[in-house]
Amino acid sequence: MAGWGVFFLGLLNYKTGKIVIAENRKIGILFRLYQLAVLGYIIGWVFVVRKGYQEREEAIQTSVITKLKGVALTNSSETGLHLWSAEDYVIPPNGEQVFFIVTNFIETPNQRLGFCAESFKVPNGRCQSDDDCVEGEAVIAGHGIKTGLCINSTGTCQIHAWCPVEHSKRPTEPLLSEAENFTIYIKNFIRFPKFEFSKSNVLETPDDSYLKRCSYDKEEHLYCPIFRLGDLVSWTGNDFQEMAVQGGSVGILIEWDCDLDKAYSRCNPEYSFTRLDRGLNNSVTSGYNFRYARYFKDENGTFRTLYKVYGIRFDIMINGQAGKFNIVPTIIAIGSGIALLGAGAFACDVILLYMMNTSSFYRDKKFEIINLKKEQNKHKEGKTGHRERRHKKPAADKEAGNSTNKPEETEALAESQLPVDQRGPTVPRNAGQRYSGNLSNQGTGPRHHITFSAQN
């Protein structure tokens, strides 16, 4: 129980720092280098690079509006001459943050509901007898429903579908090669609600003709968001005509990094472009295509034209952050720096007190236990001893002053108090006589003869 009592009482003790200057050059140099590193980190990285004195907001509110312009003329064996405008090749046509531009297509015209042979390219549609074509079963990854008959001439099952089914080959050239000169108008509005800051990537000018004659240039026309398709693809490191054959996916990133401590005009958009559907190695999965149909009616009923279109998908992504001076993050950054400085002092203390040959010497100088009551008692004992010594000295002086004995009597009195074997020879009171005596030490040591004589 006594041990636990000492433990709990020890928890009530208070520890305070003691400043000890250790003249150790190695530790001193190490500590100063650490301080310089911390100061460089706080000033260079925290305040200059990361702007740790600012309050940040990354919850950007944004809106994107897109418009495409351009026409292209195609001539195919199925449809002949066809003029393509933005209403034909832009999907969806209303201008959103993600849109698709047709650059190539395969057309299957005049499809009607009926019975026809499945394509041999579909593995589940192949057969050798009627038993391989279960009636009412859908062809997996095919075009219709099996009727139970196997067509020997094609080696495939008969199906109920939109006939004739699509028979297409992978294209080798883009039909809409002129799409390279199409233009995209990307209007972007951003807002940082915390700071009530709003801006657009379109130049604020009263000149209505500016957007009709400008084209984006990073140096000359930063606030003209009209881009040529061929330029967009080339900025990703690809060739437009090559991508237009089988399609692809392009990412357009608009970055807003605004320092609101500076002027309004210093908050500018930064554009970057990348191809999203292809990695470092060309893959068979690269490209972009899908199918859609256009339906018509005549006296024989409904028919349709099926299109398998290839093209470029554009994904517009908006990122942004804004910062403005605030005293709270500034104090937090400074406090973090001070804490790092304290960590350096702690590390140097550990090295000095526990990892050196002279650590025990520094520990004795560093740590000291102070008990106020013990110090007060010790101080009182010191005062009491001093007073006793002061009282004893006057008493001895007074006794010596009151004594009337002569010096010879005093010496005789002092000697008489000694043991007999330690007394010297007795000197007769008659000073005129001579006296001689032998002084001998107890034991077998040599004897000395002393002669006293009176002085005239």
CSV table of C-alpha atoms in Angstrom, one decimal:
chain,number,residue,atom,x,y,z
A,1,MET,CA,0.0,0.0,0.0
A,2,ALA,CA,2.9,2.3,0.8
A,3,GLY,CA,4.2,1.9,-2.8
A,4,TRP,CA,0.9,2.8,-4.3
A,5,GLY,CA,0.6,5.8,-2.1
A,6,VAL,CA,4.0,7.0,-3.2
A,7,PHE,CA,3.0,6.4,-6.8
A,8,PHE,CA,-0.2,8.4,-6.6
A,9,LEU,CA,1.5,11.2,-4.6
A,10,GLY,CA,4.1,11.3,-7.3
A,11,LEU,CA,1.4,12.0,-9.9
A,12,LEU,CA,0.7,15.3,-8.1
A,13,ASN,CA,4.3,16.5,-8.6
A,14,TYR,CA,4.8,19.2,-11.1
A,15,LYS,CA,7.7,19.2,-13.6
A,16,THR,CA,9.2,22.4,-15.0
A,17,GLY,CA,12.0,23.0,-17.4
A,18,LYS,CA,15.4,23.8,-16.4
A,19,ILE,CA,17.7,25.7,-18.7
A,20,VAL,CA,21.1,24.1,-19.0
A,21,ILE,CA,23.7,25.4,-21.5
A,22,ALA,CA,25.7,22.4,-22.7
A,23,GLU,CA,28.9,23.5,-24.4
A,24,ASN,CA,28.8,20.6,-26.9
A,25,ARG,CA,29.6,21.7,-30.4
A,26,LYS,CA,28.2,18.6,-32.2
A,27,ILE,CA,24.8,18.8,-30.5
A,28,GLY,CA,24.8,22.5,-31.0
A,29,ILE,CA,25.5,22.3,-34.8
A,30,LEU,CA,22.9,19.5,-35.1
A,31,PHE,CA,20.2,21.6,-33.4
A,32,ARG,CA,20.9,24.7,-35.5
A,33,LEU,CA,20.8,22.7,-38.7
A,34,TYR,CA,17.4,21.2,-37.7
A,35,GLN,CA,16.1,24.7,-36.8
A,36,LEU,CA,17.2,26.0,-40.3
A,37,ALA,CA,15.5,23.1,-42.0
A,38,VAL,CA,12.2,23.7,-40.0
A,39,LEU,CA,12.3,27.4,-40.8
A,40,GLY,CA,12.9,26.6,-44.5
A,41,TYR,CA,10.0,24.2,-44.5
A,42,ILE,CA,7.6,26.7,-42.8
A,43,ILE,CA,8.5,29.7,-44.9
A,44,GLY,CA,9.2,27.9,-48.3
A,45,TRP,CA,6.7,25.1,-48.4
A,46,VAL,CA,3.9,26.0,-45.9
A,47,PHE,CA,3.6,29.7,-46.6
A,48,VAL,CA,5.1,30.3,-50.1
A,49,VAL,CA,4.1,27.1,-52.0
A,50,ARG,CA,1.1,25.8,-50.1
A,51,LYS,CA,-0.1,29.2,-48.9
A,52,GLY,CA,-0.8,28.0,-45.4
A,53,TYR,CA,-1.9,31.4,-44.3
A,54,GLN,CA,-5.1,31.2,-46.5
A,55,GLU,CA,-8.5,29.7,-45.9
A,56,ARG,CA,-9.2,27.3,-48.7
A,57,GLU,CA,-12.4,26.2,-50.6
A,58,GLU,CA,-12.5,23.4,-53.1
A,59,ALA,CA,-16.3,23.0,-53.3
A,60,ILE,CA,-16.5,24.7,-56.7
A,61,GLN,CA,-19.9,25.3,-58.3
A,62,THR,CA,-19.8,25.0,-62.1
A,63,SER,CA,-21.9,24.9,-65.2
A,64,VAL,CA,-20.8,24.0,-68.8
A,65,ILE,CA,-22.5,24.9,-72.1
A,66,THR,CA,-21.2,23.5,-75.4
A,67,LYS,CA,-22.0,24.3,-79.0
A,68,LEU,CA,-20.5,22.8,-82.2
A,69,LYS,CA,-20.4,24.2,-85.7
A,70,GLY,CA,-19.4,22.7,-89.0
A,71,VAL,CA,-20.7,20.8,-92.0
A,72,ALA,CA,-19.4,17.7,-93.8
A,73,LEU,CA,-20.4,16.0,-97.1
A,74,THR,CA,-20.3,12.2,-97.4
A,75,ASN,CA,-20.9,9.9,-100.4
A,76,SER,CA,-21.6,6.2,-99.6
A,77,SER,CA,-22.9,3.3,-101.7
A,78,GLU,CA,-25.9,2.9,-99.4
A,79,THR,CA,-27.1,6.5,-99.1
A,80,GLY,CA,-25.3,8.4,-101.8
A,81,LEU,CA,-24.5,12.1,-101.1
A,82,HIS,CA,-25.4,13.3,-97.6
A,83,LEU,CA,-24.7,16.6,-96.0
A,84,TRP,CA,-24.0,16.4,-92.3
A,85,SER,CA,-24.6,19.4,-90.0
A,86,ALA,CA,-24.3,19.7,-86.2
A,87,GLU,CA,-27.8,18.4,-85.8
A,88,ASP,CA,-26.7,15.1,-87.4
A,89,TYR,CA,-23.3,14.4,-85.9
A,90,VAL,CA,-23.6,15.8,-82.4
A,91,ILE,CA,-25.1,13.5,-79.8
A,92,PRO,CA,-26.9,14.8,-77.7
A,93,PRO,CA,-27.6,18.0,-79.6
A,94,ASN,CA,-28.5,20.2,-76.6
A,95,GLY,CA,-24.8,20.8,-75.6
A,96,GLU,CA,-23.9,19.1,-72.3
A,97,GLN,CA,-20.7,18.5,-70.3
A,98,VAL,CA,-20.3,15.1,-72.1
A,99,PHE,CA,-21.0,14.9,-75.9
A,100,PHE,CA,-20.2,12.8,-78.9
A,101,ILE,CA,-19.2,13.8,-82.4
A,102,VAL,CA,-19.6,11.3,-85.2
A,103,THR,CA,-16.6,10.8,-87.4
A,104,ASN,CA,-17.4,7.4,-89.1
A,105,PHE,CA,-20.3,5.1,-89.5
A,106,ILE,CA,-21.7,1.9,-91.0
A,107,GLU,CA,-25.2,2.0,-92.4
A,108,THR,CA,-27.7,-0.9,-92.7
A,109,PRO,CA,-30.7,0.6,-94.5
A,110,ASN,CA,-34.3,-0.7,-95.0
A,111,GLN,CA,-34.5,-3.1,-92.2
A,112,ARG,CA,-38.0,-4.6,-91.6
A,113,LEU,CA,-39.4,-7.1,-89.1
A,114,GLY,CA,-39.3,-10.6,-90.6
A,115,PHE,CA,-37.4,-13.9,-90.8
A,116,CYS,CA,-33.8,-14.2,-91.9
A,117,ALA,CA,-30.5,-16.0,-91.1
A,118,GLU,CA,-28.4,-15.0,-88.1
A,119,SER,CA,-24.9,-13.5,-88.8
A,120,PHE,CA,-22.2,-16.1,-88.9
A,121,LYS,CA,-20.1,-13.8,-86.6
A,122,VAL,CA,-22.4,-14.7,-83.7
A,123,PRO,CA,-21.2,-18.0,-82.1
A,124,ASN,CA,-24.5,-18.8,-80.5
A,125,GLY,CA,-26.3,-18.5,-83.8
A,126,ARG,CA,-24.3,-21.2,-85.6
A,127,CYS,CA,-25.9,-24.6,-86.2
A,128,GLN,CA,-25.5,-28.0,-87.9
A,129,SER,CA,-29.1,-29.2,-87.5
A,130,ASP,CA,-32.5,-28.0,-86.3
A,131,ASP,CA,-31.7,-29.4,-82.8
A,132,ASP,CA,-29.1,-26.6,-82.4
A,133,CYS,CA,-31.8,-24.0,-82.9
A,134,VAL,CA,-34.3,-24.2,-80.0
A,135,GLU,CA,-37.5,-22.4,-80.9
A,136,GLY,CA,-38.2,-19.2,-78.9
A,137,GLU,CA,-34.7,-19.0,-77.5
A,138,ALA,CA,-32.9,-15.6,-77.9
A,139,VAL,CA,-29.5,-15.6,-79.6
A,140,ILE,CA,-26.9,-14.6,-77.1
A,141,ALA,CA,-25.2,-11.4,-78.3
A,142,GLY,CA,-27.2,-11.8,-81.5
A,143,HIS,CA,-30.0,-10.0,-83.4
A,144,GLY,CA,-33.2,-11.9,-82.8
A,145,ILE,CA,-35.2,-15.0,-81.6
A,146,LYS,CA,-34.6,-18.5,-82.9
A,147,THR,CA,-37.4,-20.1,-84.9
A,148,GLY,CA,-36.2,-23.7,-84.6
A,149,LEU,CA,-34.8,-24.0,-88.2
A,150,CYS,CA,-31.2,-24.3,-89.2
A,151,ILE,CA,-30.3,-22.8,-92.6
A,152,ASN,CA,-27.7,-25.0,-94.2
A,153,SER,CA,-26.5,-22.5,-96.7
A,154,THR,CA,-25.3,-20.1,-94.0
A,155,GLY,CA,-24.8,-22.5,-91.2
A,156,THR,CA,-26.8,-20.4,-88.9
A,157,CYS,CA,-30.2,-20.5,-87.2
A,158,GLN,CA,-33.2,-18.7,-88.7
A,159,ILE,CA,-34.3,-15.8,-86.5
A,160,HIS,CA,-37.2,-13.4,-86.1
A,161,ALA,CA,-35.5,-9.9,-86.2
A,162,TRP,CA,-35.0,-6.7,-88.2
A,163,CYS,CA,-33.9,-8.1,-91.5
A,164,PRO,CA,-31.4,-8.1,-93.1
A,165,VAL,CA,-29.1,-8.2,-90.0
A,166,GLU,CA,-26.1,-6.0,-89.9
A,167,HIS,CA,-23.1,-7.3,-91.9
A,168,SER,CA,-20.3,-4.9,-91.2
A,169,LYS,CA,-16.6,-4.8,-91.5
A,170,ARG,CA,-14.2,-2.8,-89.3
A,171,PRO,CA,-13.8,0.6,-91.1
A,172,THR,CA,-10.3,1.6,-92.4
A,173,GLU,CA,-11.0,5.3,-93.3
A,174,PRO,CA,-13.1,8.0,-91.7
A,175,LEU,CA,-16.2,9.1,-93.7
A,176,LEU,CA,-16.4,12.4,-91.9
A,177,SER,CA,-12.7,13.3,-92.3
A,178,GLU,CA,-13.7,17.0,-92.6
A,179,ALA,CA,-14.8,16.9,-88.9
A,180,GLU,CA,-11.2,17.9,-88.1
A,181,ASN,CA,-12.2,21.5,-88.9
A,182,PHE,CA,-15.3,21.6,-86.7
A,183,THR,CA,-15.3,24.0,-83.8
A,184,ILE,CA,-16.4,23.6,-80.2
A,185,TYR,CA,-17.5,26.5,-78.1
A,186,ILE,CA,-17.1,25.6,-74.4
A,187,LYS,CA,-18.7,28.2,-72.0
A,188,ASN,CA,-17.9,27.6,-68.3
A,189,PHE,CA,-19.2,29.5,-65.3
A,190,ILE,CA,-17.7,28.9,-61.8
A,191,ARG,CA,-18.5,30.1,-58.4
A,192,PHE,CA,-16.9,29.8,-54.9
A,193,PRO,CA,-19.8,30.4,-52.5
A,194,LYS,CA,-17.7,30.8,-49.4
A,195,PHE,CA,-16.0,33.9,-50.8
A,196,GLU,CA,-18.9,35.0,-53.0
A,197,PHE,CA,-16.6,34.9,-56.1
A,198,SER,CA,-17.9,34.2,-59.6
A,199,LYS,CA,-16.2,34.2,-63.0
A,200,SER,CA,-16.4,32.8,-66.6
A,201,ASN,CA,-13.9,31.7,-69.1
A,202,VAL,CA,-15.4,34.0,-71.7
A,203,LEU,CA,-13.9,37.5,-72.2
A,204,GLU,CA,-16.1,40.3,-70.8
A,205,THR,CA,-16.2,42.6,-73.8
A,206,PRO,CA,-18.9,44.7,-75.4
A,207,ASP,CA,-17.7,43.6,-78.8
A,208,ASP,CA,-20.3,41.1,-80.1
A,209,SER,CA,-18.1,40.0,-83.0
A,210,TYR,CA,-15.2,38.9,-80.8
A,211,LEU,CA,-16.3,35.3,-80.5
A,212,LYS,CA,-17.0,35.1,-84.2
A,213,ARG,CA,-13.5,35.8,-85.2
A,214,CYS,CA,-11.3,34.5,-82.4
A,215,SER,CA,-9.8,31.1,-81.7
A,216,TYR,CA,-8.3,29.8,-78.5
A,217,ASP,CA,-4.7,30.6,-77.9
A,218,LYS,CA,-3.0,30.3,-74.5
A,219,GLU,CA,-1.0,33.5,-75.0
A,220,GLU,CA,-3.1,35.7,-77.2
A,221,HIS,CA,-6.7,34.6,-76.6
A,222,LEU,CA,-7.0,32.9,-73.3
A,223,TYR,CA,-10.6,34.0,-72.8
A,224,CYS,CA,-11.8,32.8,-76.3
A,225,PRO,CA,-13.1,29.3,-75.5
A,226,ILE,CA,-13.5,28.2,-79.2
A,227,PHE,CA,-11.5,25.2,-80.1
A,228,ARG,CA,-10.8,23.4,-83.4
A,229,LEU,CA,-11.3,19.7,-83.2
A,230,GLY,CA,-8.1,18.9,-84.9
A,231,ASP,CA,-6.2,21.0,-82.4
A,232,LEU,CA,-7.8,19.4,-79.4
A,233,VAL,CA,-6.8,15.9,-80.6
A,234,SER,CA,-3.3,17.0,-81.4
A,235,TRP,CA,-2.8,18.5,-77.9
A,236,THR,CA,-3.4,15.0,-76.6
A,237,GLY,CA,-0.5,13.7,-78.7
A,238,ASN,CA,-2.7,11.9,-81.3
A,239,ASP,CA,-3.6,12.3,-84.9
A,240,PHE,CA,-7.2,13.3,-85.6
A,241,GLN,CA,-7.5,11.2,-88.9
A,242,GLU,CA,-6.3,8.1,-87.1
A,243,MET,CA,-8.6,8.6,-84.2
A,244,ALA,CA,-11.6,9.3,-86.4
A,245,VAL,CA,-11.5,5.8,-88.0
A,246,GLN,CA,-12.6,3.9,-84.9
A,247,GLY,CA,-13.3,6.7,-82.4
A,248,GLY,CA,-11.9,7.5,-79.0
A,249,SER,CA,-12.4,9.4,-75.8
A,250,VAL,CA,-10.8,12.8,-75.0
A,251,GLY,CA,-10.8,14.5,-71.6
A,252,ILE,CA,-10.8,18.3,-71.4
A,253,LEU,CA,-9.8,19.5,-68.0
A,254,ILE,CA,-10.4,23.2,-67.0
A,255,GLU,CA,-8.6,24.1,-63.8
A,256,TRP,CA,-9.4,27.2,-61.7
A,257,ASP,CA,-6.7,27.9,-59.1
A,258,CYS,CA,-7.5,31.3,-57.7
A,259,ASP,CA,-5.6,33.4,-55.2
A,260,LEU,CA,-8.2,35.9,-54.0
A,261,ASP,CA,-5.6,38.0,-52.2
A,262,LYS,CA,-4.5,39.1,-55.7
A,263,ALA,CA,-6.4,41.0,-58.4
A,264,TYR,CA,-9.6,39.6,-60.1
A,265,SER,CA,-7.8,39.4,-63.4
A,266,ARG,CA,-5.2,37.0,-61.9
A,267,CYS,CA,-7.8,34.2,-61.5
A,268,ASN,CA,-7.5,32.5,-65.0
A,269,PRO,CA,-8.6,29.1,-66.3
A,270,GLU,CA,-5.9,26.5,-67.3
A,271,TYR,CA,-6.8,23.9,-69.9
A,272,SER,CA,-5.3,20.4,-70.3
A,273,PHE,CA,-6.2,17.7,-72.7
A,274,THR,CA,-5.7,13.9,-72.6
A,275,ARG,CA,-6.9,10.8,-74.4
A,276,LEU,CA,-8.8,8.6,-71.9
A,277,ASP,CA,-9.4,5.3,-73.9
A,278,ARG,CA,-5.8,4.4,-74.5
A,279,GLY,CA,-2.9,3.7,-72.1
A,280,LEU,CA,0.8,3.4,-72.8
A,281,ASN,CA,0.1,0.4,-75.1
A,282,ASN,CA,-2.4,0.3,-78.0
A,283,SER,CA,-5.3,-1.9,-77.0
A,284,VAL,CA,-8.0,-3.6,-79.0
A,285,THR,CA,-10.5,-2.0,-76.6
A,286,SER,CA,-9.5,1.5,-77.6
A,287,GLY,CA,-12.0,3.4,-79.7
A,288,TYR,CA,-15.7,4.4,-79.2
A,289,ASN,CA,-18.8,3.3,-81.1
A,290,PHE,CA,-22.5,2.6,-80.6
A,291,ARG,CA,-25.6,1.9,-82.6
A,292,TYR,CA,-28.8,3.8,-83.1
A,293,ALA,CA,-31.7,3.6,-85.6
A,294,ARG,CA,-34.0,6.0,-87.5
A,295,TYR,CA,-37.5,4.8,-88.2
A,296,PHE,CA,-39.7,5.4,-91.1
A,297,LYS,CA,-43.2,4.4,-92.4
A,298,ASP,CA,-44.5,3.6,-95.9
A,299,GLU,CA,-47.4,1.7,-97.4
A,300,ASN,CA,-45.8,-1.6,-96.4
A,301,GLY,CA,-45.3,-0.7,-92.8
A,302,THR,CA,-42.5,0.4,-90.5
A,303,PHE,CA,-38.9,0.1,-91.5
A,304,ARG,CA,-35.7,1.6,-90.2
A,305,THR,CA,-32.1,2.5,-91.0
A,306,LEU,CA,-29.5,1.2,-88.5
A,307,TYR,CA,-26.3,3.1,-87.9
A,308,LYS,CA,-23.2,1.9,-86.2
A,309,VAL,CA,-21.4,5.2,-85.5
A,310,TYR,CA,-17.8,5.8,-84.6
A,311,GLY,CA,-16.6,9.0,-83.1
A,312,ILE,CA,-14.9,11.0,-80.4
A,313,ARG,CA,-16.5,11.4,-77.0
A,314,PHE,CA,-15.5,14.5,-75.1
A,315,ASP,CA,-15.7,14.7,-71.3
A,316,ILE,CA,-15.3,18.2,-69.9
A,317,MET,CA,-14.1,18.1,-66.3
A,318,ILE,CA,-14.0,21.2,-64.0
A,319,ASN,CA,-11.7,21.4,-61.0
A,320,GLY,CA,-10.9,24.4,-58.9
A,321,GLN,CA,-9.9,25.8,-55.5
A,322,ALA,CA,-9.7,29.3,-54.1
A,323,GLY,CA,-7.8,30.7,-51.1
A,324,LYS,CA,-7.9,33.9,-49.1
A,325,PHE,CA,-6.0,35.2,-46.1
A,326,ASN,CA,-7.4,34.2,-42.7
A,327,ILE,CA,-5.8,34.6,-39.3
A,328,VAL,CA,-6.9,31.1,-38.1
A,329,PRO,CA,-4.9,29.0,-40.6
A,330,THR,CA,-2.0,31.4,-40.2
A,331,ILE,CA,-1.9,30.8,-36.4
A,332,ILE,CA,-2.2,27.0,-36.9
A,333,ALA,CA,0.7,27.0,-39.4
A,334,ILE,CA,2.9,29.0,-37.1
A,335,GLY,CA,1.9,26.7,-34.1
A,336,SER,CA,2.8,23.6,-36.1
A,337,GLY,CA,6.2,25.1,-36.9
A,338,ILE,CA,6.8,25.9,-33.2
A,339,ALA,CA,5.9,22.3,-32.4
A,340,LEU,CA,8.4,21.0,-34.9
A,341,LEU,CA,11.1,23.1,-33.4
A,342,GLY,CA,10.2,21.6,-30.0
A,343,ALA,CA,10.5,18.1,-31.5
A,344,GLY,CA,14.1,19.0,-32.5
A,345,ALA,CA,14.9,20.1,-29.0
A,346,PHE,CA,13.5,16.9,-27.6
A,347,ALA,CA,15.6,14.8,-30.1
A,348,CYS,CA,18.8,16.6,-29.1
A,349,ASP,CA,18.0,16.1,-25.4
A,350,VAL,CA,17.6,12.4,-26.0
A,351,ILE,CA,21.0,12.2,-27.7
A,352,LEU,CA,22.7,14.4,-25.1
A,353,LEU,CA,21.2,12.6,-22.0
A,354,TYR,CA,21.0,9.0,-23.1
A,355,MET,CA,23.2,8.3,-26.2
A,356,MET,CA,26.6,9.8,-25.3
A,357,ASN,CA,29.5,8.6,-23.2
A,358,THR,CA,29.0,11.6,-20.9
A,359,SER,CA,25.3,11.3,-20.7
A,360,SER,CA,25.3,10.6,-16.9
A,361,PHE,CA,27.1,13.9,-16.3
A,362,TYR,CA,24.6,15.9,-18.3
A,363,ARG,CA,21.7,14.1,-16.6
A,364,ASP,CA,23.0,15.1,-13.1
A,365,LYS,CA,23.0,18.7,-14.3
A,366,LYS,CA,19.7,18.5,-16.0
A,367,PHE,CA,17.5,16.8,-13.5
A,368,GLU,CA,17.0,18.1,-9.9
A,369,ILE,CA,14.3,17.2,-7.3
A,370,ILE,CA,13.3,20.1,-5.1
A,371,ASN,CA,11.3,19.6,-1.8
A,372,LEU,CA,10.3,22.9,-0.2
A,373,LYS,CA,9.7,21.5,3.3
A,374,LYS,CA,13.1,19.7,3.4
A,375,GLU,CA,14.8,22.8,2.2
A,376,GLN,CA,13.1,24.9,4.8
A,377,ASN,CA,14.0,22.4,7.6
A,378,LYS,CA,17.6,22.3,6.4
A,379,HIS,CA,17.7,26.1,6.4
A,380,LYS,CA,16.3,26.2,10.0
A,381,GLU,CA,18.9,23.7,11.2
A,382,GLY,CA,21.6,25.8,9.7
A,383,LYS,CA,20.4,28.9,11.5
A,384,THR,CA,20.2,27.0,14.9
A,385,GLY,CA,23.7,25.7,14.6
A,386,HIS,CA,25.0,29.1,13.8
A,387,ARG,CA,23.4,30.6,16.9
A,388,GLU,CA,24.8,27.9,19.1
A,389,ARG,CA,28.3,28.5,17.8
A,390,ARG,CA,27.8,32.2,18.5
A,391,HIS,CA,26.6,31.6,22.1
A,392,LYS,CA,29.5,29.2,22.9
A,393,LYS,CA,32.2,31.6,21.9
A,394,PRO,CA,31.2,34.5,24.2
A,395,ALA,CA,30.8,32.1,27.1
A,396,ALA,CA,34.3,30.7,26.6
A,397,ASP,CA,35.7,34.2,26.4
A,398,LYS,CA,33.9,35.3,29.5
A,399,GLU,CA,35.2,32.3,31.5
A,400,ALA,CA,38.7,33.1,30.4
A,401,GLY,CA,38.4,36.7,31.4
A,402,ASN,CA,37.0,35.9,34.9
A,403,SER,CA,39.8,33.5,35.7
A,404,THR,CA,42.5,34.8,38.2
A,405,ASN,CA,44.9,32.0,37.8
A,406,LYS,CA,48.3,32.7,36.5
A,407,PRO,CA,49.5,31.1,33.3
A,408,GLU,CA,51.6,28.6,35.1
A,409,GLU,CA,48.6,27.6,37.3
A,410,THR,CA,46.4,27.3,34.3
A,411,GLU,CA,48.8,25.0,32.7
A,412,ALA,CA,49.2,23.0,35.8
A,413,LEU,CA,45.4,22.8,36.2
A,414,ALA,CA,45.1,21.6,32.6
A,415,GLU,CA,47.8,19.1,33.0
A,416,SER,CA,46.4,17.8,36.3
A,417,GLN,CA,43.2,16.8,34.4
A,418,LEU,CA,45.2,14.4,32.2
A,419,PRO,CA,45.8,10.8,33.1
A,420,VAL,CA,48.8,10.0,35.2
A,421,ASP,CA,50.7,8.3,32.5
A,422,GLN,CA,50.4,11.3,30.2
A,423,ARG,CA,51.4,14.0,32.7
A,424,GLY,CA,54.8,15.6,32.3
A,425,PRO,CA,57.3,16.3,35.1
A,426,THR,CA,56.3,18.4,38.1
A,427,VAL,CA,58.0,21.7,38.2
A,428,PRO,CA,58.8,22.9,41.8
A,429,ARG,CA,57.5,26.2,42.8
A,430,ASN,CA,61.0,27.4,43.9
A,431,ALA,CA,62.2,28.8,40.6
A,432,GLY,CA,65.7,29.2,41.9
A,433,GLN,CA,66.3,25.4,42.1
A,434,ARG,CA,67.2,23.2,39.2
A,435,TYR,CA,65.2,20.2,38.5
A,436,SER,CA,65.8,17.3,36.3
A,437,GLY,CA,63.6,14.5,35.4
A,438,ASN,CA,63.2,11.7,33.0
A,439,LEU,CA,60.4,11.5,30.4
A,440,SER,CA,59.7,8.1,29.3
A,441,ASN,CA,57.1,6.6,27.0
A,442,GLN,CA,55.4,3.6,28.1
A,443,GLY,CA,57.0,0.6,26.5
A,444,THR,CA,60.6,0.0,25.5
A,445,GLY,CA,61.2,3.2,23.6
A,446,PRO,CA,64.2,5.5,24.3
A,447,ARG,CA,64.2,7.8,27.4
A,448,HIS,CA,64.8,11.5,27.2
A,449,HIS,CA,66.4,13.6,30.0
A,450,ILE,CA,65.0,17.2,30.4
A,451,THR,CA,66.7,19.8,32.8
A,452,PHE,CA,64.8,22.9,34.0
A,453,SER,CA,66.7,25.8,35.4
A,454,ALA,CA,65.6,29.1,36.8
A,455,GLN,CA,66.1,32.2,34.8
A,456,ASN,CA,67.6,35.3,36.4
